[in-house]
Structure formats: structure tokens, C-alpha cells
XYZ file of C-alpha atoms in Angstrom:
657
model
C -26.999 -19.500 -56.983
C -28.366 -22.934 -57.730
C -28.800 -23.573 -61.481
C -30.886 -26.070 -63.357
C -30.780 -26.138 -67.204
C -32.913 -26.708 -70.259
C -36.199 -28.121 -71.121
C -38.664 -27.998 -74.071
C -38.312 -28.839 -77.679
C -40.158 -26.435 -79.921
C -41.767 -27.318 -83.349
C -40.068 -26.323 -86.561
C -41.781 -23.919 -88.816
C -43.744 -25.843 -91.561
C -45.984 -25.031 -94.406
C -48.737 -27.252 -93.004
C -51.618 -25.733 -91.161
C -51.226 -26.564 -87.426
C -54.238 -27.271 -85.264
C -54.664 -25.653 -81.803
C -53.367 -27.711 -78.899
C -55.699 -28.329 -76.034
C -54.941 -31.548 -74.297
C -51.795 -32.715 -72.392
C -51.070 -35.246 -75.291
C -51.396 -32.582 -77.932
C -49.291 -30.144 -76.120
C -46.662 -32.685 -75.365
C -46.394 -33.604 -79.022
C -46.300 -29.947 -80.064
C -43.197 -29.175 -78.000
C -41.353 -32.479 -78.806
C -39.327 -31.263 -81.779
C -36.377 -29.342 -83.007
C -36.545 -25.805 -81.398
C -35.448 -25.424 -77.773
C -37.668 -23.552 -75.393
C -35.745 -22.472 -72.338
C -37.727 -22.107 -69.091
C -36.618 -19.321 -66.797
C -38.032 -19.543 -63.318
C -38.041 -16.599 -60.850
C -38.798 -17.531 -57.235
C -39.796 -15.038 -54.555
C -40.465 -15.381 -50.900
C -42.689 -12.787 -49.136
C -42.213 -10.436 -52.193
C -38.388 -10.708 -52.097
C -36.787 -12.240 -55.133
C -34.380 -15.003 -53.953
C -33.670 -16.986 -57.089
C -33.516 -15.887 -60.688
C -32.842 -17.296 -64.171
C -33.106 -20.991 -63.143
C -33.058 -23.343 -66.126
C -33.891 -26.991 -66.093
C -31.355 -29.649 -67.026
C -33.751 -32.526 -67.570
C -36.702 -32.741 -69.927
C -39.751 -31.203 -68.405
C -42.882 -33.265 -68.779
C -45.841 -31.233 -70.108
C -48.358 -33.401 -68.163
C -46.360 -32.940 -64.918
C -44.823 -29.531 -65.682
C -46.338 -27.697 -62.850
C -45.450 -30.221 -60.225
C -41.910 -30.388 -61.482
C -41.595 -26.531 -61.144
C -43.126 -26.377 -57.805
C -41.102 -29.206 -56.297
C -37.940 -27.801 -57.598
C -38.716 -24.324 -56.321
C -39.683 -25.446 -52.867
C -36.561 -27.578 -52.557
C -34.374 -24.641 -53.412
C -36.193 -22.319 -50.962
C -35.787 -24.922 -48.219
C -32.066 -24.996 -48.843
C -31.815 -21.231 -48.740
C -34.242 -20.271 -45.970
C -34.349 -21.539 -42.430
C -38.010 -22.348 -42.106
C -37.960 -24.254 -38.767
C -41.262 -25.858 -38.335
C -43.090 -23.572 -40.899
C -44.509 -24.954 -44.059
C -43.958 -23.465 -47.413
C -46.987 -22.703 -49.694
C -47.491 -21.070 -53.094
C -49.246 -17.802 -52.930
C -49.593 -17.168 -56.601
C -47.874 -17.810 -59.926
C -47.531 -16.311 -63.429
C -46.288 -17.665 -66.712
C -45.683 -15.980 -69.988
C -43.905 -16.734 -73.273
C -41.241 -14.276 -74.501
C -40.464 -14.144 -78.187
C -39.506 -11.234 -80.579
C -43.104 -11.458 -81.989
C -45.430 -12.581 -79.179
C -47.110 -10.357 -76.705
C -45.521 -10.718 -73.293
C -48.595 -11.436 -71.318
C -48.725 -13.328 -68.046
C -51.175 -16.061 -67.362
C -52.125 -17.200 -63.734
C -50.309 -20.249 -62.672
C -51.119 -21.974 -59.302
C -51.921 -25.496 -60.319
C -51.526 -28.109 -63.131
C -54.683 -27.181 -64.883
C -53.664 -23.510 -65.126
C -50.238 -24.657 -66.317
C -51.815 -26.608 -69.269
C -53.901 -23.680 -70.102
C -51.079 -21.283 -70.030
C -48.866 -23.576 -72.304
C -51.758 -23.963 -74.691
C -52.504 -20.246 -74.961
C -48.712 -19.533 -75.501
C -48.483 -22.131 -78.349
C -51.435 -20.679 -80.020
C -50.071 -17.095 -79.556
C -47.083 -17.765 -81.723
C -48.911 -20.088 -84.146
C -45.754 -22.227 -84.279
C -44.049 -19.707 -86.406
C -40.918 -19.054 -84.450
C -37.880 -17.340 -86.124
C -34.909 -15.459 -84.944
C -34.116 -15.869 -81.192
C -35.607 -18.959 -79.569
C -38.533 -18.449 -77.387
C -38.446 -18.390 -73.542
C -40.925 -19.440 -71.029
C -40.813 -17.132 -68.023
C -42.403 -18.594 -64.763
C -42.677 -16.606 -61.623
C -43.688 -18.144 -58.333
C -44.319 -16.352 -55.201
C -44.136 -18.318 -51.850
C -44.731 -17.757 -48.207
C -44.522 -19.894 -45.126
C -47.012 -20.791 -42.332
C -46.917 -22.416 -38.959
C -49.106 -25.505 -38.977
C -47.324 -27.390 -36.140
C -48.458 -26.839 -32.584
C -46.378 -24.363 -30.516
C -45.421 -25.427 -26.971
C -47.481 -23.704 -24.296
C -49.911 -22.165 -26.777
C -53.449 -23.200 -27.693
C -53.631 -24.244 -31.259
C -56.446 -21.861 -31.962
C -54.116 -19.069 -30.986
C -51.342 -20.464 -33.279
C -53.740 -20.385 -36.238
C -55.023 -16.960 -35.334
C -51.399 -15.562 -35.280
C -50.814 -17.176 -38.622
C -53.830 -15.695 -40.258
C -53.032 -12.285 -38.932
C -49.487 -12.729 -40.062
C -50.811 -13.182 -43.637
C -52.823 -10.003 -43.452
C -51.982 -7.289 -46.000
C -52.854 -3.558 -45.993
C -54.537 -1.559 -48.749
C -54.457 2.058 -49.580
C -56.952 2.851 -46.881
C -55.032 0.998 -44.277
C -57.519 -1.788 -44.183
C -56.270 -5.309 -43.650
C -57.254 -8.351 -45.719
C -56.181 -11.947 -46.260
C -56.466 -13.908 -49.471
C -58.207 -17.184 -50.007
C -55.033 -19.068 -50.831
C -53.398 -18.050 -47.575
C -55.973 -19.375 -45.151
C -57.001 -22.353 -47.132
C -53.372 -23.463 -46.671
C -53.414 -22.602 -42.952
C -56.732 -24.317 -42.390
C -55.696 -27.730 -43.898
C -57.540 -30.919 -42.822
C -54.901 -31.870 -40.201
C -55.155 -28.379 -38.753
C -58.909 -28.515 -38.599
C -58.788 -31.883 -36.717
C -56.389 -30.483 -34.083
C -58.558 -27.387 -33.727
C -61.853 -29.291 -33.287
C -60.393 -31.839 -30.831
C -58.891 -29.014 -28.700
C -61.863 -26.765 -28.584
C -63.805 -27.118 -25.220
C -66.867 -25.097 -26.070
C -68.483 -28.111 -27.837
C -68.325 -30.283 -24.695
C -71.810 -30.846 -23.241
C -73.359 -29.596 -26.467
C -72.472 -32.444 -28.824
C -71.040 -35.961 -28.366
C -67.505 -35.121 -29.271
C -66.383 -38.477 -30.615
C -64.329 -39.270 -33.627
C -67.341 -39.513 -35.877
C -68.521 -35.997 -34.885
C -64.994 -34.678 -35.387
C -64.688 -36.206 -38.804
C -68.049 -35.010 -39.979
C -67.544 -31.511 -38.562
C -64.059 -31.197 -40.079
C -65.483 -32.385 -43.409
C -68.289 -29.900 -43.193
C -65.997 -26.975 -42.424
C -63.551 -27.891 -45.206
C -66.433 -27.989 -47.751
C -68.581 -25.193 -46.596
C -67.115 -22.960 -43.911
C -63.392 -22.376 -44.213
C -63.928 -18.566 -44.295
C -66.420 -18.600 -41.471
C -64.022 -20.630 -39.435
C -61.139 -18.131 -40.102
C -63.433 -15.286 -39.200
C -64.324 -16.823 -35.866
C -60.661 -17.574 -35.137
C -59.663 -13.934 -35.741
C -62.663 -12.683 -33.801
C -61.563 -14.912 -30.837
C -64.811 -16.861 -30.973
C -65.167 -20.579 -30.049
C -66.209 -23.322 -32.409
C -69.637 -23.411 -30.852
C -70.392 -20.177 -32.523
C -69.423 -21.770 -35.885
C -71.660 -24.783 -35.182
C -74.615 -22.461 -34.466
C -74.024 -20.660 -37.778
C -73.847 -24.054 -39.605
C -76.913 -25.351 -37.824
C -78.694 -22.270 -39.197
C -77.794 -23.354 -42.688
C -75.334 -20.475 -43.255
C -72.047 -21.192 -45.221
C -69.217 -19.283 -46.870
C -71.586 -18.785 -49.897
C -73.761 -16.596 -47.651
C -71.101 -14.007 -46.865
C -71.207 -11.067 -46.164
C -73.449 -11.856 -43.167
C -76.434 -9.476 -42.688
C -78.281 -8.367 -39.667
C -81.185 -10.846 -40.551
C -78.722 -13.731 -40.282
C -78.389 -13.153 -36.458
C -80.600 -15.900 -35.041
C -81.762 -16.343 -31.357
C -78.935 -18.821 -30.450
C -76.196 -16.326 -31.787
C -75.842 -13.320 -29.449
C -75.741 -9.892 -30.746
C -72.202 -9.370 -29.403
C -70.875 -12.527 -31.241
C -72.632 -11.601 -34.402
C -71.211 -8.022 -34.284
C -67.766 -9.526 -33.858
C -68.248 -11.759 -36.831
C -69.711 -8.864 -39.024
C -66.775 -6.564 -38.084
C -64.150 -9.161 -39.010
C -65.681 -10.733 -42.218
C -64.663 -8.024 -44.625
C -60.952 -8.870 -44.126
C -61.696 -12.209 -45.766
C -63.812 -10.834 -48.636
C -61.441 -8.506 -50.633
C -62.616 -7.326 -53.983
C -61.648 -9.547 -56.974
C -60.917 -7.438 -60.094
C -62.625 -9.011 -63.071
C -63.156 -7.594 -66.553
C -66.787 -6.840 -66.812
C -68.946 -4.583 -68.960
C -71.231 -3.752 -66.118
C -70.498 -1.422 -63.121
C -69.487 -3.452 -59.955
C -71.302 -2.051 -56.964
C -69.287 -2.607 -53.810
C -70.531 -2.330 -50.192
C -68.867 0.540 -48.358
C -67.069 -1.946 -46.089
C -65.603 -4.041 -48.982
C -61.823 -3.854 -49.107
C -60.226 -3.028 -52.456
C -56.764 -4.873 -52.457
C -54.948 -1.911 -54.042
C -51.969 0.293 -52.963
C -50.945 3.849 -53.761
C -50.068 7.079 -51.955
C -52.551 9.797 -52.812
C -49.848 12.422 -52.773
C -46.822 10.721 -54.232
C -48.691 8.592 -56.902
C -51.108 11.292 -58.293
C -50.366 11.522 -62.030
C -53.304 13.727 -63.256
C -56.146 15.994 -62.110
C -59.376 16.667 -64.073
C -62.414 18.747 -63.527
C -64.171 15.945 -61.566
C -61.513 13.383 -60.982
C -58.002 12.592 -60.080
C -55.760 9.886 -61.623
C -53.364 7.793 -59.545
C -50.510 5.298 -60.344
C -51.620 2.183 -58.438
C -50.574 -1.372 -57.913
C -52.931 -4.345 -57.502
C -52.443 -7.468 -55.341
C -51.310 -9.949 -58.007
C -53.564 -12.748 -56.616
C -56.741 -10.523 -56.996
C -56.748 -10.106 -60.787
C -55.953 -11.816 -63.979
C -55.321 -8.884 -66.326
C -52.389 -10.674 -67.994
C -49.865 -7.946 -67.489
C -46.290 -7.917 -66.184
C -46.472 -8.794 -62.466
C -44.496 -5.677 -61.750
C -47.033 -3.484 -63.794
C -48.859 -0.558 -62.397
C -52.275 0.692 -63.393
C -54.055 3.929 -63.687
C -56.962 4.638 -61.376
C -59.426 7.370 -62.233
C -61.334 8.364 -58.984
C -64.291 10.767 -59.485
C -63.939 12.387 -56.076
C -65.558 15.743 -56.927
C -69.032 14.510 -57.764
C -71.360 11.720 -56.864
C -71.841 8.714 -59.231
C -75.278 9.951 -60.140
C -73.804 13.293 -61.493
C -73.635 13.861 -65.334
C -69.881 13.630 -65.625
C -69.856 10.103 -64.049
C -72.857 8.952 -66.051
C -71.424 10.273 -69.278
C -68.025 8.529 -68.640
C -69.771 5.256 -67.759
C -71.908 5.337 -70.984
C -68.940 5.893 -73.170
C -66.764 3.383 -71.384
C -69.508 0.762 -71.815
C -69.651 1.319 -75.570
C -65.931 1.202 -75.892
C -65.792 -1.999 -73.999
C -68.475 -3.581 -76.116
C -66.623 -2.656 -79.282
C -62.921 -2.355 -78.518
C -60.257 -0.995 -80.793
C -56.498 -1.436 -80.417
C -56.015 2.336 -80.854
C -58.377 3.367 -78.110
C -57.637 2.885 -74.416
C -60.358 0.547 -72.910
C -60.937 0.437 -69.139
C -60.232 -2.753 -67.347
C -62.893 -2.532 -64.625
C -65.130 0.108 -62.992
C -66.824 0.020 -59.596
C -68.990 2.114 -57.344
C -68.312 2.522 -53.679
C -69.688 4.935 -51.142
C -71.381 6.818 -53.984
C -68.071 7.402 -55.730
C -66.991 6.107 -59.201
C -63.548 4.352 -59.693
C -62.302 3.304 -63.120
C -59.155 1.247 -63.702
C -57.149 1.559 -66.837
C -53.706 0.283 -68.039
C -50.897 2.674 -67.162
C -49.182 4.257 -70.107
C -45.547 5.329 -70.446
C -46.737 8.876 -70.947
C -48.705 11.003 -73.356
C -47.851 12.484 -76.803
C -47.012 15.859 -75.263
C -44.372 14.071 -73.118
C -43.241 12.113 -76.167
C -42.735 15.254 -78.144
C -40.221 16.545 -75.514
C -37.749 13.928 -76.751
C -35.002 14.872 -79.136
C -35.757 14.947 -82.837
C -35.740 11.319 -84.113
C -33.480 9.901 -86.737
C -35.526 9.562 -89.952
C -34.622 5.948 -90.930
C -36.996 3.516 -92.581
C -37.900 1.889 -89.263
C -39.041 5.103 -87.741
C -40.810 6.342 -90.814
C -42.888 3.175 -91.023
C -43.567 3.319 -87.288
C -44.691 6.994 -87.531
C -47.099 6.361 -90.411
C -48.584 3.259 -88.757
C -49.285 5.445 -85.586
C -50.969 8.106 -87.652
C -53.043 5.470 -89.398
C -53.843 3.852 -86.043
C -55.077 7.155 -84.649
C -57.221 7.632 -87.725
C -58.585 4.117 -87.209
C -59.435 4.885 -83.632
C -61.356 8.031 -84.519
C -63.138 6.154 -87.360
C -64.026 3.455 -84.890
C -65.530 6.042 -82.512
C -67.471 7.898 -85.196
C -68.920 4.611 -86.660
C -69.377 2.400 -83.614
C -71.664 -0.649 -84.028
C -71.979 -0.515 -87.806
C -74.596 -2.461 -89.539
C -77.228 -2.101 -86.873
C -80.965 -2.254 -87.438
C -82.314 -0.761 -90.684
C -85.664 -0.825 -92.578
C -86.265 -1.217 -96.312
C -89.804 0.151 -96.029
C -90.129 3.752 -97.427
C -93.069 4.298 -95.058
C -91.040 3.347 -91.963
C -89.645 5.810 -89.451
C -85.807 6.486 -89.868
C -84.046 3.552 -88.285
C -80.873 3.173 -86.201
C -77.661 2.817 -88.182
C -75.310 2.701 -85.275
C -73.713 4.893 -82.706
C -71.292 7.791 -83.107
C -69.056 8.694 -80.138
C -67.546 12.108 -80.364
C -64.348 12.606 -78.447
C -64.385 16.367 -78.399
C -61.058 16.790 -76.517
C -58.401 15.355 -78.874
C -55.110 16.850 -77.871
C -51.540 15.366 -77.286
C -52.370 15.030 -73.547
C -55.234 12.633 -74.362
C -53.152 10.404 -76.696
C -51.196 7.948 -74.646
C -47.952 6.200 -75.293
C -47.786 2.479 -74.476
C -44.870 0.113 -75.025
C -41.408 -0.690 -73.961
C -40.142 2.955 -73.757
C -38.345 2.831 -77.052
C -39.778 4.923 -79.953
C -40.091 2.317 -82.623
C -41.937 -0.169 -80.391
C -44.281 2.286 -78.686
C -48.005 2.505 -79.549
C -50.254 5.607 -79.542
C -53.723 5.186 -78.174
C -56.651 7.642 -77.801
C -57.794 8.110 -74.255
C -59.851 10.145 -71.890
C -63.360 10.405 -73.469
C -64.666 12.237 -70.405
C -65.708 15.282 -72.518
C -67.212 13.059 -75.188
C -70.782 12.568 -76.424
C -72.738 9.687 -77.670
C -74.879 10.300 -80.674
C -77.365 7.883 -82.299
C -76.917 7.922 -86.105
C -80.201 7.890 -88.066
C -81.099 7.684 -91.688
C -82.000 11.404 -91.425
C -79.748 13.350 -89.088
C -78.580 12.490 -85.526
C -79.882 12.659 -82.014
C -77.936 12.897 -78.767
C -78.111 10.021 -76.386
C -75.796 11.381 -73.705
C -74.508 14.790 -72.980
C -75.377 18.033 -74.832
C -74.803 19.352 -78.281
C -73.258 22.504 -76.824
C -69.617 23.327 -76.958
C -67.267 20.838 -75.319
C -64.950 21.429 -72.331
C -61.766 21.130 -74.269
C -58.422 22.801 -74.846
C -58.720 26.090 -76.952
C -55.613 25.147 -78.875
C -57.364 22.284 -80.669
C -60.893 23.659 -80.901
C -62.310 24.122 -84.439
C -63.709 27.300 -85.865
C -67.286 25.823 -86.058
C -67.273 25.471 -82.269
C -68.119 29.277 -82.304
C -71.540 28.233 -83.614
C -72.111 26.091 -80.527
C -72.653 23.052 -82.663
C -70.856 19.801 -82.037
C -70.418 17.140 -84.640
C -67.853 14.659 -86.030
C -65.921 17.271 -88.072
C -65.036 18.808 -84.639
C -62.823 15.752 -83.924
C -61.330 15.813 -87.367
C -60.143 19.356 -86.977
C -58.419 18.497 -83.674
C -56.826 15.384 -85.228
C -55.392 17.632 -87.950
C -53.893 20.021 -85.516
C -52.296 17.079 -83.537
C -50.956 15.526 -86.726
C -49.388 18.775 -87.880
C -47.795 19.389 -84.419
C -46.473 15.830 -84.463
C -44.895 16.164 -87.871
C -43.489 19.459 -86.779
C -41.763 17.770 -84.032
C -40.435 14.999 -86.350
C -38.826 17.726 -88.588
C -37.731 20.246 -86.129
C -37.613 18.739 -82.590
C -39.253 19.813 -79.328
C -38.119 23.358 -79.168
C -38.511 24.767 -82.771
C -41.077 22.252 -83.855
C -43.456 22.453 -80.888
C -42.642 25.212 -78.574
C -41.701 27.969 -81.102
C -44.583 26.784 -83.393
C -47.050 27.483 -80.451
C -45.481 30.782 -79.755
C -45.786 31.772 -83.441
C -49.486 31.075 -83.401
C -49.916 33.178 -80.246
C -48.827 36.237 -82.272
C -52.174 36.351 -83.943
C -55.496 36.868 -82.179
C -57.840 33.882 -82.618
C -60.742 35.988 -81.451
C -61.426 39.654 -81.482
C -60.149 40.357 -77.938
C -57.709 37.743 -76.988
C -54.703 35.720 -78.119
C -54.628 31.877 -78.160
C -52.343 29.359 -79.816
C -55.298 27.970 -81.763
C -54.655 27.009 -85.415
C -57.305 29.445 -86.828
C -58.189 33.120 -86.447
C -61.037 35.519 -87.350
C -60.274 37.400 -90.517
C -60.882 41.202 -90.327
C -60.792 43.544 -93.238
C -59.062 46.911 -93.273
C -62.159 48.516 -91.738
C -61.990 46.187 -88.718
C -65.021 44.163 -89.815
C -65.165 40.374 -90.420
C -64.461 39.521 -93.945
C -67.762 38.670 -95.612
C -66.426 35.852 -97.790
C -63.682 34.424 -95.450
C -64.562 35.323 -91.894
C -62.264 32.606 -90.516
C -58.768 31.561 -91.890
C -55.839 29.413 -90.837
C -53.240 31.331 -88.874
C -50.207 32.442 -91.030
C -47.874 30.333 -88.727
C -50.011 27.276 -89.683
C -49.970 27.777 -93.381
C -46.226 28.637 -93.277
C -45.440 25.447 -91.354
C -47.460 23.331 -93.812
C -45.613 24.927 -96.689
C -42.187 24.530 -95.057
C -42.856 20.816 -94.360
C -43.921 20.190 -97.902
C -40.890 21.924 -99.358
C -38.512 20.041 -97.040
C -39.927 16.619 -97.624
C -40.710 16.979 -101.282
C -37.542 15.029 -102.219
C -36.222 13.126 -99.358
C -39.465 11.827 -97.971
C -42.314 12.424 -100.560
C -44.556 9.996 -98.699
C -44.955 12.626 -95.967
C -46.351 14.962 -98.471
C -49.334 12.677 -98.891
C -49.872 12.890 -95.054
C -49.568 16.746 -95.314
C -52.240 16.663 -98.008
C -54.510 14.856 -95.619
C -53.772 17.338 -92.909
C -54.783 20.194 -95.232
C -58.188 18.302 -95.708
C -58.486 18.026 -91.931
C -57.841 21.760 -91.521
C -60.620 22.970 -93.794
C -62.492 25.941 -92.306
C -65.832 24.707 -93.599
C -66.823 21.669 -91.611
C -68.753 20.319 -94.659
C -65.543 20.267 -96.648
C -63.414 18.549 -93.922
C -62.432 14.956 -94.652
C -64.230 12.370 -92.558
C -62.522 9.672 -90.519
C -63.328 6.867 -92.948
C -61.700 8.638 -95.887
C -58.764 9.656 -93.769
C -58.149 6.120 -92.743
C -58.310 5.021 -96.352
C -55.736 7.635 -97.330
C -53.338 6.762 -94.525
C -53.598 3.069 -95.273
C -52.560 3.729 -98.790
C -49.684 5.826 -97.609
C -48.415 2.956 -95.313
C -48.536 0.443 -98.182
C -46.699 2.901 -100.384
C -44.084 3.347 -97.708
C -43.654 -0.291 -97.112
C -43.390 -1.172 -100.770
C -41.235 1.646 -102.029
C -37.608 2.214 -101.625
C -37.064 5.114 -99.310
C -34.001 7.246 -100.024
C -32.419 6.963 -96.613
C -29.207 8.690 -97.870
C -30.949 11.904 -98.595
C -30.282 14.879 -96.321
C -33.099 14.917 -93.814
C -31.772 17.488 -91.422
């Protein structure tokens, strides 16, 4: 395999405050010193990786970096692939910086301006504070090839039609589409000139001299490349395109509507255009707060198998593991990354479950939090709702099937930070949009103080694990607010904005005792969080079997209600006469109190910091919701615990078995 070698010089760490780089000159000076930045280039051809780990031997100019990369890649591909008369072109590119501290996010890379932007963002991302291993710039370029030269014995229009059809891709519904980059390369100026000169439909209609050819080609290249490609695939002559342009229609008017069919354009020709146009208008995934409304014919450039890739089923929706066409989104993920698609296939978008989901998603999108999973994009098509999320490694239930971890300092700090992060996520939901409108007038009506989002279905299955698949680098995030409610917080009380104040559709295991009163409020979530925390720490201490499975079995031994057993954390308290105890009608199950005491006794000496967490869990599992700790106080307590653990010396030699 061909090898190039080395490149950038990276700035030393200094005590001076660096300013962001934004121009080629600034970027060039920023990478001109002392630390080496190796550039790894991965080249693919038609989705097959042919060349890997290519390093540059000469200094790479920042101002001409993209051209140097592209020229070197195409030169190597020509040596490796017999292209014949076909021409290479870049379908898409990605670029990311890899350091021990920086996020490994890809930026789009298809031209010099995107190259400069990617380098600028990567420099800012690490703030020039590089230590440990030297950073590496990963560049990935995907190429294809097209036939632009005439083929003997074949009309040039047929040659281009074959090339466009050859670039077509298929989505999950078996609909074909082609991307803008592909047919812009195919319909280059030289190709357009050959095409116009060859077409006989224009004879007798216009004076087909060089002046007309040049003007028509220029007009197509500026305003009608897509329309021309649609005409070619539909097998229509250029006279049809001229009629469309004479009517004042351009690519900007796509998709064409029935009212665009004028007298000079026959219904047959128009229907051919209308049927083919959607292959050239695939949906572009963009991060937006508002719901995208797609026409039924719009093609979504996404792939998955509805049977093989199904990863979850809800009351109204199914969740699939999907891949997106890399050239149709800029979500800054690994180019091999998958996404989670939530499709509400059991109810129309106007139904309450969809409207509730959209309302909560919009609030979370407006006020994001690193410990809550935000959606990437949502769209409506054919009266169905589709929501795209990042795909997690798994959920906390899956995570707790792993063997009991080693309680070293790194894991303990990671664990405490995750608990603190989950508390921060719930606090964020319960106090969304703080500092909203208020009134100082005592005569004024109670004013808005913000929005409270109630999750109402906190359980390990709805806490997702993101990361690299290694425990100490994973991040826990709260997800699936489909059962949630939005409440407006007022100076006096609350009022519901979406959903009902009745009991939520949630797992009985994590429901709180006050749910029996059919009243939903923020303490509901706090109880559920306490159950999850206790189960999580039980796994940490005893592992998946004794810490999770046996713990659930022990809770099943006691009836939660009068007539049935559940593995809930509370039970009704009956006296000797079979009547509910007047003073304590509800109590924690014996298995729960015993597990709390066991953990406190076990960690009293070897990991006393955990006992502060257990103290917080006891406050979460208060039977009376009025006595239950709120999210803000819980977050404060866990922040103090994290600081204590970071600053104190943990006795790692103590027996933690």
C-alpha cells in the first residue's frame, strides 16, 4: 500500500490566552510550531475502502490543504483502479480531530472552504491545550467514477442517462434516488455542450448556432441542472426543457405541481417529469426545532431492514437501527455510525401520543442538556411521525448484566459523575426555562415561572448508555419521554399544558406509592430515580445476579397491593386485623430496607463516600411525597459528593469484595 508521511506542526501549550483562528493566515500560523499533527487519510471507492492510514511526507499547506488531499487521493486511486475513460469525482468527505480529550466529531469536507472551517473548529475544540499523545487529523474521502466521454455507437443522451441511473441508490422503501453532487459532476459544461449540439428536437424551433448553444448551456448550468437530469432519465428531448425554461420554471420551483403544466407541455410529458422528479429531490436531514412536513412522494435517504434492525417496540411506535446516506446529513458523527429511528406506526400524527411526544421534544430541543437524549430531527410523512435520535450502545438494564466492576478510583469517580449527571438531567426537566416572566405587582395574576417536564417513566430501560463501549468512558443519558407531561409552573400551583394529571403508563416496578392517589407531580420522578439509583448501586456491590435479579425476586415475595405481587419498592402495610395501618398505610418493602442497610454497612469503611449517596437515596424513597428530596437539592448533594471523592484519598487497598 502506498504511503505518504507527516504534516502539520501543532502549537505548544502556553500560559497566554489564544484567540480563535478563522482565516487561512491565522490557521497557518496556529499550526506552524512544535507539536506534530499527523494526517491519516482513508480513501474509499464506491463504498469500498481501498487505502488506509496514508500519511503525508511533505508539509501540507493549510491554504491549499484540501487540494493537496484530493490530488493525492485521486492519483493513488488511478494507480490502483482501471478507470478506462471514466472520470473520478468526490462524492463526499469527512474530517475530524482525534485527541485523548477532544470529541471525535466529523465535519463535512468536500471543498476548500469546508476544509478551512473544519480545521478552524478542530483547533478551537482543543483550545491549543494538547498533552499526552499527539493529535491526529482523520480525513475520509469517498469517490466514484462517471463516464463523460462519448461511447461509440451510442447517443450522448443515452450515455448520460446510463450514468445517472448508475449513480442511483436505494432507500428502505426500495425507492431510488441520486444526490446533487453526482449529477452535477455528470452534467459538467463540456457534457452539456455535447448534449445540446447532438439534440435534434431543437432544430426548426430555434436557430441552433454557437450563440444559442452557449446561452442555453449557461442557462442550464445556472438554473436547470436538476430539470435537465429529470428530462434525461424520463427520456424526454431538450425541447421539453426549453419549454419549461420559457415558462420561467427552474430547479428552484421543484417539485413541479399540476398547475405548472402549460399549454405547450403535453400532459404525457409533464406526467413523465412529475413521476421522475422525486428521485432528484431526496430529503436532506437538518437539525431543526420545527417538524418537517414531507410530501408522500419524497424519498428519505435512509436504509434499514424492518425485521432485522428492529431494536424496540412501544405502545404506539417501533424503534429501528438505521443508517443515513452520509451526503444527506451533517450530524457530525462517525461516518460508520447508526441512528435510532422512532416510527409512530400505530397512530396518526394528530393523535395524543404523537402530539405529546412532539411537545416534549420541542422543549428539550430548545433547552438541551448533556444528560438528556435530544432528537436530531423529526418529520411527518403520510400522516405518520418519524423521530431520529443518536443510537446508544444499550440501556442501563443491559449495562447491569455486565460482571461486577472493579471498584478502583477511576470507576468510583465515573459512577458518582453518572449519578450526578442523571440528577442534573431530572433537575433540568423539572425546572425548564428558569427565569421566565414574573410580576412584582401584588395585584397581578400569578405569572409564569417556567416549565416543568415530568418524565413519569424513569427505569433502567429508559436510561441509555453512550460512549466507546468501555465502562469508564460511557455516559448515561435519560431518554424516552413519551409518557411524560409538560406542566406550566405558576406562582401558585401548576397547570397542565400537555397530557393528563392521571397516572402514567409506566413500569410498576418504579412507580411511587402516591400514584395510587392518581396524582402526578415531580416527586413521582424522584421516587423512580431513587429506585434506579439503589438498583444500580446494588449491581455495583453484588453484580448482575445477586445484586439485580435476586434483589427483584426478594421484592416479589411481598405484596405491593392487596391482591397481587409486584417487584415494586413499596408495599401496603396491614395490621394484624388485615386492615391498613392508620399511621403508616404504606412502607418500604423489607428487601429494600435490608439492601440499604447492607450497602451502608459494607461501604462504611472502604468507600464511605457511597454512604452519602445512600443517604440521598433514603431521601428519594420517602413514602410521603412532601418529604421527598427535590431534584435541585439532590443535584447539590451529589455535586458535593463528587467534589469530596475527587479531593479525598480513596482507600483503594481496602477489601471491597
